[in-house]
Amino acid sequence: MSYYIGLPLVFLLALVEASVLPLFRVAGLQPNLLLVLLVVWLVVRGPNEAFVLIPAGGLSLGLVDGAPLGTALLALAPVAMLQEVRGARLSEGGLSIAIVFTLTMTVVYHLVYLLVFTVQGEAGSWAAALGRVVIPTAFLNVLVLLPTYALVHVASPDMRRAAYA
Amino acid sequence: MGAGLLLLALSGIGLARPIEDVSYALVSPLESGLRSLAQPIADVVANYGDVRDLTRENDKLRAENERLNAELVSLLEEATQREQLERLLEVKNSLAGQEVVTARIFAREPSNLRQLVAIDIGRDDGIKAGMPVITEGNTLVGTVTKVEADHAWVTLVTDVDSAVSGLVLESRDQGVVSGAYNRRLAMEFVSQDATVKEGDTVVTSGLGGTYPAGLVIGKVTGISGGRQEVFRRVTVEPLASLSRLEMVLVMTSFEPTRVTAP
């Protein structure tokens, strides 16, 4: 897999998040598919590709959502910082580190959105948002993470070979 | 992150609008296409097995219920408010005479924090921020809050940023109907003397000039707030199926008024 697949994929997922996923909401919530994919991409395939896909995904999502342009980019940017947290050997943690990162990044992602909405005067109670939206979405994202991780992992034989070399 | 902040700043002062206009012109057909492709799958999932017939019947009953509710609202208005007949008839006539434009929903805000939908008409079609959006049976959907050249974003009544002056049709109790993160509506600032009961219909009161009076908001499903509290809190179930809306009507001839202090 490379940028030829990754870039169209993040753009497609941004469209899917705005047009298709709302039709399949569970208890009014939908997973952040793009966020999950970017976390998985970073963990499985390393930072080089992820550092290009994260801003591309942020821009794509920003162009199709209802928040001010740049909010999605800002909310997804912290995913790139995970590299600093984990160092250069991200792939060693595997699925467990991907789960931890997904939970953390879901919270960070929503906090950025909440901050922007608060600045605009359009946010409700942060406590209610955390309890009713952010935390449930984090667990929903973990559910989506499992098949996403498996797919990206299976589709990355080059990375697996490099890991065992 | 720097780029994100820059775009956010540009968006805040409106300089990003041309970029957003161009991008939406490009991606909205794609989104519509994806949504059209996914809709049958969503329907199959929703109508799986025996549930299929029940769902269909439920949809039919819901539509019938909305129509009957609209009729009931109209009849109750006339029966209970004879003294205000002239005024209400004026409102009704003005509602009937409203110019409305049909719009198709082609996207929804993906963030679970907001309840916004994108409609396929915008500034070029005469859409302005503040215009009320309704659906079948004069049921309130929300308000146009962000307008671009060829599309607009509608903030649903269930959004946390939504607040509508409401009136309980049967008891004439007033309050503010606001959205919440749990996708339900709460009618706040309802007097302790209120005689509202479950099943009552809540409509827009027209106070504040943001919405025309008489648009149906929902049904009362619960009342809380003891005597020791200043106000009672009324839970309202939206009458419109907001999560499955496909078409809406924008009241283009309604001009929201901005009330200033005396």
PDB file of N, CA and C in Angstrom, chain A residues 11-12 15-20 22-25 28-30 32 59 61-71 73-74 77-78 81 110 113-114 116-117 120-125 128-129 132-134 137, chain B residues 1-5 7-9 11-12 16 19-20 23-24 27-28 30-32 34-35 38-39 41-43 45 106-116 146 153 159-161 180-183 243-244:
ATOM      1  N   PHE A  11      -9.797  10.309   1.384  1.00  0.00           N
ATOM      2  CA  PHE A  11     -10.804  11.198   0.800  1.00  0.00           C
ATOM      3  C   PHE A  11     -12.164  10.494   0.748  1.00  0.00           C
ATOM      4  N   LEU A  12     -12.130   9.226   0.349  1.00  0.00           N
ATOM      5  CA  LEU A  12     -13.369   8.448   0.266  1.00  0.00           C
ATOM      6  C   LEU A  12     -13.996   8.288   1.657  1.00  0.00           C
ATOM      7  N   LEU A  15     -15.835  11.314   2.773  1.00  0.00           N
ATOM      8  CA  LEU A  15     -17.157  11.377   2.131  1.00  0.00           C
ATOM      9  C   LEU A  15     -18.127  10.396   2.783  1.00  0.00           C
ATOM     10  N   VAL A  16     -17.622   9.202   3.043  1.00  0.00           N
ATOM     11  CA  VAL A  16     -18.461   8.168   3.666  1.00  0.00           C
ATOM     12  C   VAL A  16     -18.944   8.626   5.048  1.00  0.00           C
ATOM     13  N   GLU A  17     -18.043   9.278   5.794  1.00  0.00           N
ATOM     14  CA  GLU A  17     -18.422   9.751   7.132  1.00  0.00           C
ATOM     15  C   GLU A  17     -19.577  10.744   7.082  1.00  0.00           C
ATOM     16  N   ALA A  18     -19.599  11.569   6.039  1.00  0.00           N
ATOM     17  CA  ALA A  18     -20.637  12.603   5.966  1.00  0.00           C
ATOM     18  C   ALA A  18     -21.910  12.121   5.286  1.00  0.00           C
ATOM     19  N   SER A  19     -21.790  11.115   4.416  1.00  0.00           N
ATOM     20  CA  SER A  19     -22.970  10.748   3.625  1.00  0.00           C
ATOM     21  C   SER A  19     -23.547   9.376   3.969  1.00  0.00           C
ATOM     22  N   VAL A  20     -22.706   8.402   4.244  1.00  0.00           N
ATOM     23  CA  VAL A  20     -23.193   7.030   4.428  1.00  0.00           C
ATOM     24  C   VAL A  20     -23.348   6.661   5.909  1.00  0.00           C
ATOM     25  N   PRO A  22     -23.988   8.308   8.618  1.00  0.00           N
ATOM     26  CA  PRO A  22     -25.162   8.776   9.367  1.00  0.00           C
ATOM     27  C   PRO A  22     -26.398   7.897   9.185  1.00  0.00           C
ATOM     28  N   LEU A  23     -26.436   7.104   8.116  1.00  0.00           N
ATOM     29  CA  LEU A  23     -27.576   6.208   7.900  1.00  0.00           C
ATOM     30  C   LEU A  23     -27.510   4.984   8.818  1.00  0.00           C
ATOM     31  N   PHE A  24     -26.332   4.726   9.373  1.00  0.00           N
ATOM     32  CA  PHE A  24     -26.140   3.513  10.186  1.00  0.00           C
ATOM     33  C   PHE A  24     -25.771   3.852  11.631  1.00  0.00           C
ATOM     34  N   ARG A  25     -26.246   4.965  12.118  1.00  0.00           N
ATOM     35  CA  ARG A  25     -25.872   5.381  13.470  1.00  0.00           C
ATOM     36  C   ARG A  25     -26.432   4.430  14.517  1.00  0.00           C
ATOM     37  N   GLY A  28     -27.675   6.972  17.869  1.00  0.00           N
ATOM     38  CA  GLY A  28     -27.380   8.350  17.470  1.00  0.00           C
ATOM     39  C   GLY A  28     -25.912   8.643  17.266  1.00  0.00           C
ATOM     40  N   LEU A  29     -25.071   7.629  17.395  1.00  0.00           N
ATOM     41  CA  LEU A  29     -23.627   7.851  17.271  1.00  0.00           C
ATOM     42  C   LEU A  29     -23.061   7.098  16.074  1.00  0.00           C
ATOM     43  N   GLN A  30     -22.041   7.668  15.477  1.00  0.00           N
ATOM     44  CA  GLN A  30     -21.343   6.985  14.395  1.00  0.00           C
ATOM     45  C   GLN A  30     -19.848   6.983  14.699  1.00  0.00           C
ATOM     46  N   ASN A  32     -15.753   7.331  14.146  1.00  0.00           N
ATOM     47  CA  ASN A  32     -14.887   8.239  13.384  1.00  0.00           C
ATOM     48  C   ASN A  32     -13.938   7.366  12.563  1.00  0.00           C
ATOM     49  N   LEU A  59      -7.947  17.695   5.893  1.00  0.00           N
ATOM     50  CA  LEU A  59      -8.472  18.638   4.893  1.00  0.00           C
ATOM     51  C   LEU A  59      -9.737  18.086   4.232  1.00  0.00           C
ATOM     52  N   LEU A  61     -11.897  15.866   5.389  1.00  0.00           N
ATOM     53  CA  LEU A  61     -13.029  15.878   6.313  1.00  0.00           C
ATOM     54  C   LEU A  61     -13.523  17.304   6.542  1.00  0.00           C
ATOM     55  N   GLY A  62     -12.573  18.241   6.618  1.00  0.00           N
ATOM     56  CA  GLY A  62     -12.939  19.644   6.817  1.00  0.00           C
ATOM     57  C   GLY A  62     -13.781  20.193   5.695  1.00  0.00           C
ATOM     58  N   LEU A  63     -13.567  19.663   4.494  1.00  0.00           N
ATOM     59  CA  LEU A  63     -14.312  20.162   3.334  1.00  0.00           C
ATOM     60  C   LEU A  63     -15.723  19.608   3.254  1.00  0.00           C
ATOM     61  N   VAL A  64     -15.996  18.538   3.973  1.00  0.00           N
ATOM     62  CA  VAL A  64     -17.344  17.959   3.880  1.00  0.00           C
ATOM     63  C   VAL A  64     -18.150  18.075   5.175  1.00  0.00           C
ATOM     64  N   ASP A  65     -17.540  18.536   6.252  1.00  0.00           N
ATOM     65  CA  ASP A  65     -18.327  18.625   7.486  1.00  0.00           C
ATOM     66  C   ASP A  65     -18.864  20.048   7.683  1.00  0.00           C
ATOM     67  N   GLY A  66     -19.652  20.218   8.715  1.00  0.00           N
ATOM     68  CA  GLY A  66     -20.308  21.497   8.937  1.00  0.00           C
ATOM     69  C   GLY A  66     -19.550  22.422   9.872  1.00  0.00           C
ATOM     70  N   ALA A  67     -18.416  21.954  10.387  1.00  0.00           N
ATOM     71  CA  ALA A  67     -17.621  22.771  11.300  1.00  0.00           C
ATOM     72  C   ALA A  67     -16.765  23.740  10.486  1.00  0.00           C
ATOM     73  N   PRO A  68     -16.223  24.787  11.104  1.00  0.00           N
ATOM     74  CA  PRO A  68     -15.366  25.712  10.357  1.00  0.00           C
ATOM     75  C   PRO A  68     -14.186  24.982   9.722  1.00  0.00           C
ATOM     76  N   LEU A  69     -13.836  25.418   8.522  1.00  0.00           N
ATOM     77  CA  LEU A  69     -12.740  24.778   7.796  1.00  0.00           C
ATOM     78  C   LEU A  69     -11.467  24.830   8.654  1.00  0.00           C
ATOM     79  N   GLY A  70     -10.802  23.728   8.785  1.00  0.00           N
ATOM     80  CA  GLY A  70      -9.578  23.687   9.590  1.00  0.00           C
ATOM     81  C   GLY A  70      -9.771  22.941  10.900  1.00  0.00           C
ATOM     82  N   THR A  71     -11.039  22.825  11.330  1.00  0.00           N
ATOM     83  CA  THR A  71     -11.310  22.150  12.609  1.00  0.00           C
ATOM     84  C   THR A  71     -10.891  20.678  12.538  1.00  0.00           C
ATOM     85  N   LEU A  73      -8.761  19.296  10.520  1.00  0.00           N
ATOM     86  CA  LEU A  73      -7.299  19.225  10.393  1.00  0.00           C
ATOM     87  C   LEU A  73      -6.641  19.373  11.766  1.00  0.00           C
ATOM     88  N   LEU A  74      -7.164  20.326  12.509  1.00  0.00           N
ATOM     89  CA  LEU A  74      -6.641  20.579  13.856  1.00  0.00           C
ATOM     90  C   LEU A  74      -6.919  19.385  14.779  1.00  0.00           C
ATOM     91  N   ALA A  77      -4.612  16.430  13.758  1.00  0.00           N
ATOM     92  CA  ALA A  77      -3.163  16.680  13.854  1.00  0.00           C
ATOM     93  C   ALA A  77      -2.497  15.950  15.025  1.00  0.00           C
ATOM     94  N   PRO A  78      -3.147  15.891  16.194  1.00  0.00           N
ATOM     95  CA  PRO A  78      -2.499  15.184  17.310  1.00  0.00           C
ATOM     96  C   PRO A  78      -2.176  13.717  17.030  1.00  0.00           C
ATOM     97  N   MET A  81       1.319  13.226  16.519  1.00  0.00           N
ATOM     98  CA  MET A  81       2.172  13.331  17.713  1.00  0.00           C
ATOM     99  C   MET A  81       2.346  11.985  18.413  1.00  0.00           C
ATOM    100  N   HIS A 110     -12.402  14.911  19.827  1.00  0.00           N
ATOM    101  CA  HIS A 110     -13.660  15.552  20.196  1.00  0.00           C
ATOM    102  C   HIS A 110     -13.429  16.801  21.043  1.00  0.00           C
ATOM    103  N   TYR A 113     -12.872  19.641  18.724  1.00  0.00           N
ATOM    104  CA  TYR A 113     -14.156  20.091  18.158  1.00  0.00           C
ATOM    105  C   TYR A 113     -14.955  20.890  19.195  1.00  0.00           C
ATOM    106  N   LEU A 114     -14.984  20.357  20.434  1.00  0.00           N
ATOM    107  CA  LEU A 114     -15.733  21.039  21.494  1.00  0.00           C
ATOM    108  C   LEU A 114     -15.180  22.432  21.737  1.00  0.00           C
ATOM    109  N   VAL A 116     -13.566  24.349  19.577  1.00  0.00           N
ATOM    110  CA  VAL A 116     -13.948  25.230  18.462  1.00  0.00           C
ATOM    111  C   VAL A 116     -15.419  25.638  18.584  1.00  0.00           C
ATOM    112  N   PHE A 117     -16.279  24.661  18.911  1.00  0.00           N
ATOM    113  CA  PHE A 117     -17.705  24.984  19.045  1.00  0.00           C
ATOM    114  C   PHE A 117     -17.927  25.937  20.230  1.00  0.00           C
ATOM    115  N   GLN A 120     -17.083  29.361  19.233  1.00  0.00           N
ATOM    116  CA  GLN A 120     -18.163  29.884  18.396  1.00  0.00           C
ATOM    117  C   GLN A 120     -19.456  30.120  19.183  1.00  0.00           C
ATOM    118  N   GLY A 121     -19.463  29.672  20.436  1.00  0.00           N
ATOM    119  CA  GLY A 121     -20.660  29.813  21.262  1.00  0.00           C
ATOM    120  C   GLY A 121     -21.728  28.804  20.910  1.00  0.00           C
ATOM    121  N   GLU A 122     -21.316  27.666  20.371  1.00  0.00           N
ATOM    122  CA  GLU A 122     -22.298  26.677  19.913  1.00  0.00           C
ATOM    123  C   GLU A 122     -22.191  25.338  20.637  1.00  0.00           C
ATOM    124  N   ALA A 123     -21.460  25.287  21.733  1.00  0.00           N
ATOM    125  CA  ALA A 123     -21.290  24.009  22.428  1.00  0.00           C
ATOM    126  C   ALA A 123     -22.190  23.952  23.659  1.00  0.00           C
ATOM    127  N   GLY A 124     -22.579  22.771  24.019  1.00  0.00           N
ATOM    128  CA  GLY A 124     -23.351  22.587  25.241  1.00  0.00           C
ATOM    129  C   GLY A 124     -22.407  22.274  26.399  1.00  0.00           C
ATOM    130  N   SER A 125     -22.916  21.565  27.390  1.00  0.00           N
ATOM    131  CA  SER A 125     -22.108  21.203  28.544  1.00  0.00           C
ATOM    132  C   SER A 125     -21.018  20.209  28.134  1.00  0.00           C
ATOM    133  N   ALA A 128     -21.613  16.760  29.724  1.00  0.00           N
ATOM    134  CA  ALA A 128     -22.629  15.979  29.009  1.00  0.00           C
ATOM    135  C   ALA A 128     -22.063  15.447  27.702  1.00  0.00           C
ATOM    136  N   ALA A 129     -21.261  16.267  27.045  1.00  0.00           N
ATOM    137  CA  ALA A 129     -20.665  15.840  25.770  1.00  0.00           C
ATOM    138  C   ALA A 129     -19.737  14.654  25.994  1.00  0.00           C
ATOM    139  N   ARG A 132     -22.027  11.524  27.138  1.00  0.00           N
ATOM    140  CA  ARG A 132     -23.041  11.016  26.195  1.00  0.00           C
ATOM    141  C   ARG A 132     -22.510  10.832  24.780  1.00  0.00           C
ATOM    142  N   VAL A 133     -21.417  11.501  24.460  1.00  0.00           N
ATOM    143  CA  VAL A 133     -20.921  11.402  23.081  1.00  0.00           C
ATOM    144  C   VAL A 133     -19.485  10.868  23.010  1.00  0.00           C
ATOM    145  N   VAL A 134     -18.571  11.537  23.700  1.00  0.00           N
ATOM    146  CA  VAL A 134     -17.149  11.253  23.501  1.00  0.00           C
ATOM    147  C   VAL A 134     -16.770   9.840  23.969  1.00  0.00           C
ATOM    148  N   THR A 137     -18.425   7.098  21.919  1.00  0.00           N
ATOM    149  CA  THR A 137     -17.824   7.056  20.579  1.00  0.00           C
ATOM    150  C   THR A 137     -16.442   6.420  20.617  1.00  0.00           C
TER     151      THR A 137
ATOM    152  N   MET B   1      -0.797  21.268  12.195  1.00  0.00           N
ATOM    153  CA  MET B   1      -1.614  21.973  13.187  1.00  0.00           C
ATOM    154  C   MET B   1      -1.667  23.470  12.869  1.00  0.00           C
ATOM    155  N   GLY B   2      -0.491  23.976  12.396  1.00  0.00           N
ATOM    156  CA  GLY B   2      -0.426  25.382  12.000  1.00  0.00           C
ATOM    157  C   GLY B   2      -1.372  25.667  10.860  1.00  0.00           C
ATOM    158  N   ALA B   3      -1.391  24.739   9.906  1.00  0.00           N
ATOM    159  CA  ALA B   3      -2.281  24.903   8.758  1.00  0.00           C
ATOM    160  C   ALA B   3      -3.733  24.883   9.213  1.00  0.00           C
ATOM    161  N   GLY B   4      -4.020  24.027  10.184  1.00  0.00           N
ATOM    162  CA  GLY B   4      -5.374  23.928  10.714  1.00  0.00           C
ATOM    163  C   GLY B   4      -5.812  25.241  11.354  1.00  0.00           C
ATOM    164  N   LEU B   5      -4.926  25.821  12.145  1.00  0.00           N
ATOM    165  CA  LEU B   5      -5.231  27.097  12.804  1.00  0.00           C
ATOM    166  C   LEU B   5      -5.418  28.203  11.777  1.00  0.00           C
ATOM    167  N   LEU B   7      -6.362  27.872   8.609  1.00  0.00           N
ATOM    168  CA  LEU B   7      -7.642  27.671   7.919  1.00  0.00           C
ATOM    169  C   LEU B   7      -8.807  28.071   8.802  1.00  0.00           C
ATOM    170  N   LEU B   8      -8.684  27.747  10.079  1.00  0.00           N
ATOM    171  CA  LEU B   8      -9.732  28.094  11.038  1.00  0.00           C
ATOM    172  C   LEU B   8      -9.894  29.604  11.105  1.00  0.00           C
ATOM    173  N   ALA B   9      -8.752  30.324  11.133  1.00  0.00           N
ATOM    174  CA  ALA B   9      -8.781  31.787  11.187  1.00  0.00           C
ATOM    175  C   ALA B   9      -9.385  32.344   9.905  1.00  0.00           C
ATOM    176  N   SER B  11     -11.399  30.843   7.913  1.00  0.00           N
ATOM    177  CA  SER B  11     -12.817  30.483   7.905  1.00  0.00           C
ATOM    178  C   SER B  11     -13.616  31.436   8.775  1.00  0.00           C
ATOM    179  N   GLY B  12     -13.003  31.802   9.896  1.00  0.00           N
ATOM    180  CA  GLY B  12     -13.679  32.694  10.840  1.00  0.00           C
ATOM    181  C   GLY B  12     -13.986  34.050  10.238  1.00  0.00           C
ATOM    182  N   ALA B  16     -12.244  31.775   3.702  1.00  0.00           N
ATOM    183  CA  ALA B  16     -12.200  30.391   3.207  1.00  0.00           C
ATOM    184  C   ALA B  16     -13.441  30.022   2.408  1.00  0.00           C
ATOM    185  N   ILE B  19     -13.025  28.649  -1.152  1.00  0.00           N
ATOM    186  CA  ILE B  19     -12.490  27.267  -1.131  1.00  0.00           C
ATOM    187  C   ILE B  19     -13.619  26.305  -0.798  1.00  0.00           C
ATOM    188  N   GLU B  20     -14.428  26.673   0.215  1.00  0.00           N
ATOM    189  CA  GLU B  20     -15.524  25.791   0.633  1.00  0.00           C
ATOM    190  C   GLU B  20     -16.553  25.657  -0.485  1.00  0.00           C
ATOM    191  N   SER B  23     -15.082  23.406  -3.201  1.00  0.00           N
ATOM    192  CA  SER B  23     -14.968  22.019  -2.748  1.00  0.00           C
ATOM    193  C   SER B  23     -16.334  21.360  -2.652  1.00  0.00           C
ATOM    194  N   TYR B  24     -17.337  22.106  -2.168  1.00  0.00           N
ATOM    195  CA  TYR B  24     -18.658  21.527  -2.060  1.00  0.00           C
ATOM    196  C   TYR B  24     -19.258  21.259  -3.432  1.00  0.00           C
ATOM    197  N   VAL B  27     -17.590  17.994  -4.323  1.00  0.00           N
ATOM    198  CA  VAL B  27     -17.841  16.770  -3.542  1.00  0.00           C
ATOM    199  C   VAL B  27     -19.315  16.468  -3.299  1.00  0.00           C
ATOM    200  N   SER B  28     -20.201  17.471  -3.401  1.00  0.00           N
ATOM    201  CA  SER B  28     -21.602  17.186  -3.093  1.00  0.00           C
ATOM    202  C   SER B  28     -22.219  16.156  -4.046  1.00  0.00           C
ATOM    203  N   LEU B  30     -20.637  13.678  -5.356  1.00  0.00           N
ATOM    204  CA  LEU B  30     -20.062  12.404  -4.886  1.00  0.00           C
ATOM    205  C   LEU B  30     -20.783  11.930  -3.631  1.00  0.00           C
ATOM    206  N   GLU B  31     -21.012  12.875  -2.711  1.00  0.00           N
ATOM    207  CA  GLU B  31     -21.696  12.508  -1.470  1.00  0.00           C
ATOM    208  C   GLU B  31     -23.106  12.020  -1.758  1.00  0.00           C
ATOM    209  N   SER B  32     -23.788  12.729  -2.688  1.00  0.00           N
ATOM    210  CA  SER B  32     -25.144  12.318  -3.050  1.00  0.00           C
ATOM    211  C   SER B  32     -25.128  10.922  -3.647  1.00  0.00           C
ATOM    212  N   LEU B  34     -22.858   8.524  -3.204  1.00  0.00           N
ATOM    213  CA  LEU B  34     -22.567   7.535  -2.155  1.00  0.00           C
ATOM    214  C   LEU B  34     -23.792   7.278  -1.297  1.00  0.00           C
ATOM    215  N   ARG B  35     -24.480   8.354  -0.979  1.00  0.00           N
ATOM    216  CA  ARG B  35     -25.671   8.227  -0.135  1.00  0.00           C
ATOM    217  C   ARG B  35     -26.747   7.422  -0.866  1.00  0.00           C
ATOM    218  N   ALA B  38     -25.782   3.836  -0.771  1.00  0.00           N
ATOM    219  CA  ALA B  38     -25.871   3.224   0.563  1.00  0.00           C
ATOM    220  C   ALA B  38     -27.296   3.136   1.075  1.00  0.00           C
ATOM    221  N   GLN B  39     -28.177   3.994   0.545  1.00  0.00           N
ATOM    222  CA  GLN B  39     -29.549   4.037   1.055  1.00  0.00           C
ATOM    223  C   GLN B  39     -30.250   2.679   0.964  1.00  0.00           C
ATOM    224  N   ILE B  41     -28.948  -0.263   0.955  1.00  0.00           N
ATOM    225  CA  ILE B  41     -28.329  -1.166   1.933  1.00  0.00           C
ATOM    226  C   ILE B  41     -28.849  -0.838   3.325  1.00  0.00           C
ATOM    227  N   ALA B  42     -28.922   0.470   3.598  1.00  0.00           N
ATOM    228  CA  ALA B  42     -29.433   0.893   4.903  1.00  0.00           C
ATOM    229  C   ALA B  42     -30.872   0.424   5.088  1.00  0.00           C
ATOM    230  N   ASP B  43     -31.643   0.506   4.010  1.00  0.00           N
ATOM    231  CA  ASP B  43     -33.040   0.063   4.090  1.00  0.00           C
ATOM    232  C   ASP B  43     -33.124  -1.441   4.332  1.00  0.00           C
ATOM    233  N   VAL B  45     -30.882  -3.338   5.790  1.00  0.00           N
ATOM    234  CA  VAL B  45     -30.483  -3.590   7.181  1.00  0.00           C
ATOM    235  C   VAL B  45     -31.630  -3.231   8.120  1.00  0.00           C
ATOM    236  N   PHE B 106     -28.277  16.098   1.621  1.00  0.00           N
ATOM    237  CA  PHE B 106     -27.266  15.267   0.968  1.00  0.00           C
ATOM    238  C   PHE B 106     -26.099  14.905   1.897  1.00  0.00           C
ATOM    239  N   ALA B 107     -26.037  15.493   3.049  1.00  0.00           N
ATOM    240  CA  ALA B 107     -24.967  15.133   3.994  1.00  0.00           C
ATOM    241  C   ALA B 107     -25.377  15.506   5.407  1.00  0.00           C
ATOM    242  N   ARG B 108     -24.701  14.878   6.353  1.00  0.00           N
ATOM    243  CA  ARG B 108     -24.917  15.198   7.757  1.00  0.00           C
ATOM    244  C   ARG B 108     -23.571  15.470   8.412  1.00  0.00           C
ATOM    245  N   GLU B 109     -23.592  16.295   9.448  1.00  0.00           N
ATOM    246  CA  GLU B 109     -22.362  16.581  10.167  1.00  0.00           C
ATOM    247  C   GLU B 109     -21.839  15.262  10.765  1.00  0.00           C
ATOM    248  N   PRO B 110     -20.610  14.856  10.371  1.00  0.00           N
ATOM    249  CA  PRO B 110     -20.104  13.565  10.868  1.00  0.00           C
ATOM    250  C   PRO B 110     -19.742  13.568  12.350  1.00  0.00           C
ATOM    251  N   SER B 111     -19.431  14.747  12.886  1.00  0.00           N
ATOM    252  CA  SER B 111     -19.103  14.797  14.311  1.00  0.00           C
ATOM    253  C   SER B 111     -20.358  14.510  15.114  1.00  0.00           C
ATOM    254  N   ASN B 112     -20.241  13.615  16.073  1.00  0.00           N
ATOM    255  CA  ASN B 112     -21.403  13.263  16.886  1.00  0.00           C
ATOM    256  C   ASN B 112     -21.821  14.397  17.819  1.00  0.00           C
ATOM    257  N   LEU B 113     -20.997  15.450  17.863  1.00  0.00           N
ATOM    258  CA  LEU B 113     -21.278  16.535  18.798  1.00  0.00           C
ATOM    259  C   LEU B 113     -22.340  17.504  18.300  1.00  0.00           C
ATOM    260  N   ARG B 114     -22.560  17.528  17.002  1.00  0.00           N
ATOM    261  CA  ARG B 114     -23.537  18.471  16.448  1.00  0.00           C
ATOM    262  C   ARG B 114     -24.594  17.740  15.626  1.00  0.00           C
ATOM    263  N   GLN B 115     -25.753  18.344  15.521  1.00  0.00           N
ATOM    264  CA  GLN B 115     -26.844  17.792  14.728  1.00  0.00           C
ATOM    265  C   GLN B 115     -27.129  18.759  13.578  1.00  0.00           C
ATOM    266  N   LEU B 116     -26.360  18.625  12.519  1.00  0.00           N
ATOM    267  CA  LEU B 116     -26.509  19.501  11.354  1.00  0.00           C
ATOM    268  C   LEU B 116     -26.741  18.638  10.121  1.00  0.00           C
ATOM    269  N   LYS B 146     -25.864  28.241   8.212  1.00  0.00           N
ATOM    270  CA  LYS B 146     -24.658  28.557   7.451  1.00  0.00           C
ATOM    271  C   LYS B 146     -25.015  28.411   5.969  1.00  0.00           C
ATOM    272  N   TRP B 153     -26.225  24.728   5.516  1.00  0.00           N
ATOM    273  CA  TRP B 153     -26.277  23.826   6.680  1.00  0.00           C
ATOM    274  C   TRP B 153     -27.450  24.213   7.554  1.00  0.00           C
ATOM    275  N   ASP B 159     -30.101  19.867  18.131  1.00  0.00           N
ATOM    276  CA  ASP B 159     -28.711  20.264  18.335  1.00  0.00           C
ATOM    277  C   ASP B 159     -28.574  21.021  19.664  1.00  0.00           C
ATOM    278  N   VAL B 160     -27.414  20.900  20.278  1.00  0.00           N
ATOM    279  CA  VAL B 160     -27.204  21.560  21.574  1.00  0.00           C
ATOM    280  C   VAL B 160     -27.272  23.083  21.474  1.00  0.00           C
ATOM    281  N   ASP B 161     -27.060  23.614  20.261  1.00  0.00           N
ATOM    282  CA  ASP B 161     -27.067  25.060  20.092  1.00  0.00           C
ATOM    283  C   ASP B 161     -28.457  25.584  19.729  1.00  0.00           C
ATOM    284  N   ALA B 180     -30.136  18.615  23.111  1.00  0.00           N
ATOM    285  CA  ALA B 180     -29.159  18.090  24.069  1.00  0.00           C
ATOM    286  C   ALA B 180     -28.310  17.030  23.378  1.00  0.00           C
ATOM    287  N   TYR B 181     -27.224  16.626  24.031  1.00  0.00           N
ATOM    288  CA  TYR B 181     -26.343  15.625  23.436  1.00  0.00           C
ATOM    289  C   TYR B 181     -27.003  14.242  23.322  1.00  0.00           C
ATOM    290  N   ASN B 182     -28.125  14.054  24.047  1.00  0.00           N
ATOM    291  CA  ASN B 182     -28.792  12.752  23.949  1.00  0.00           C
ATOM    292  C   ASN B 182     -29.847  12.729  22.843  1.00  0.00           C
ATOM    293  N   ARG B 183     -29.844  13.734  21.990  1.00  0.00           N
ATOM    294  CA  ARG B 183     -30.749  13.826  20.821  1.00  0.00           C
ATOM    295  C   ARG B 183     -32.206  13.985  21.229  1.00  0.00           C
ATOM    296  N   SER B 243     -33.646  11.743  12.127  1.00  0.00           N
ATOM    297  CA  SER B 243     -32.501  10.929  11.708  1.00  0.00           C
ATOM    298  C   SER B 243     -32.688  10.332  10.321  1.00  0.00           C
ATOM    299  N   ARG B 244     -33.925  10.322   9.827  1.00  0.00           N
ATOM    300  CA  ARG B 244     -34.169   9.696   8.521  1.00  0.00           C
ATOM    301  C   ARG B 244     -34.745  10.668   7.499  1.00  0.00           C
TER     302      ARG B 244
END
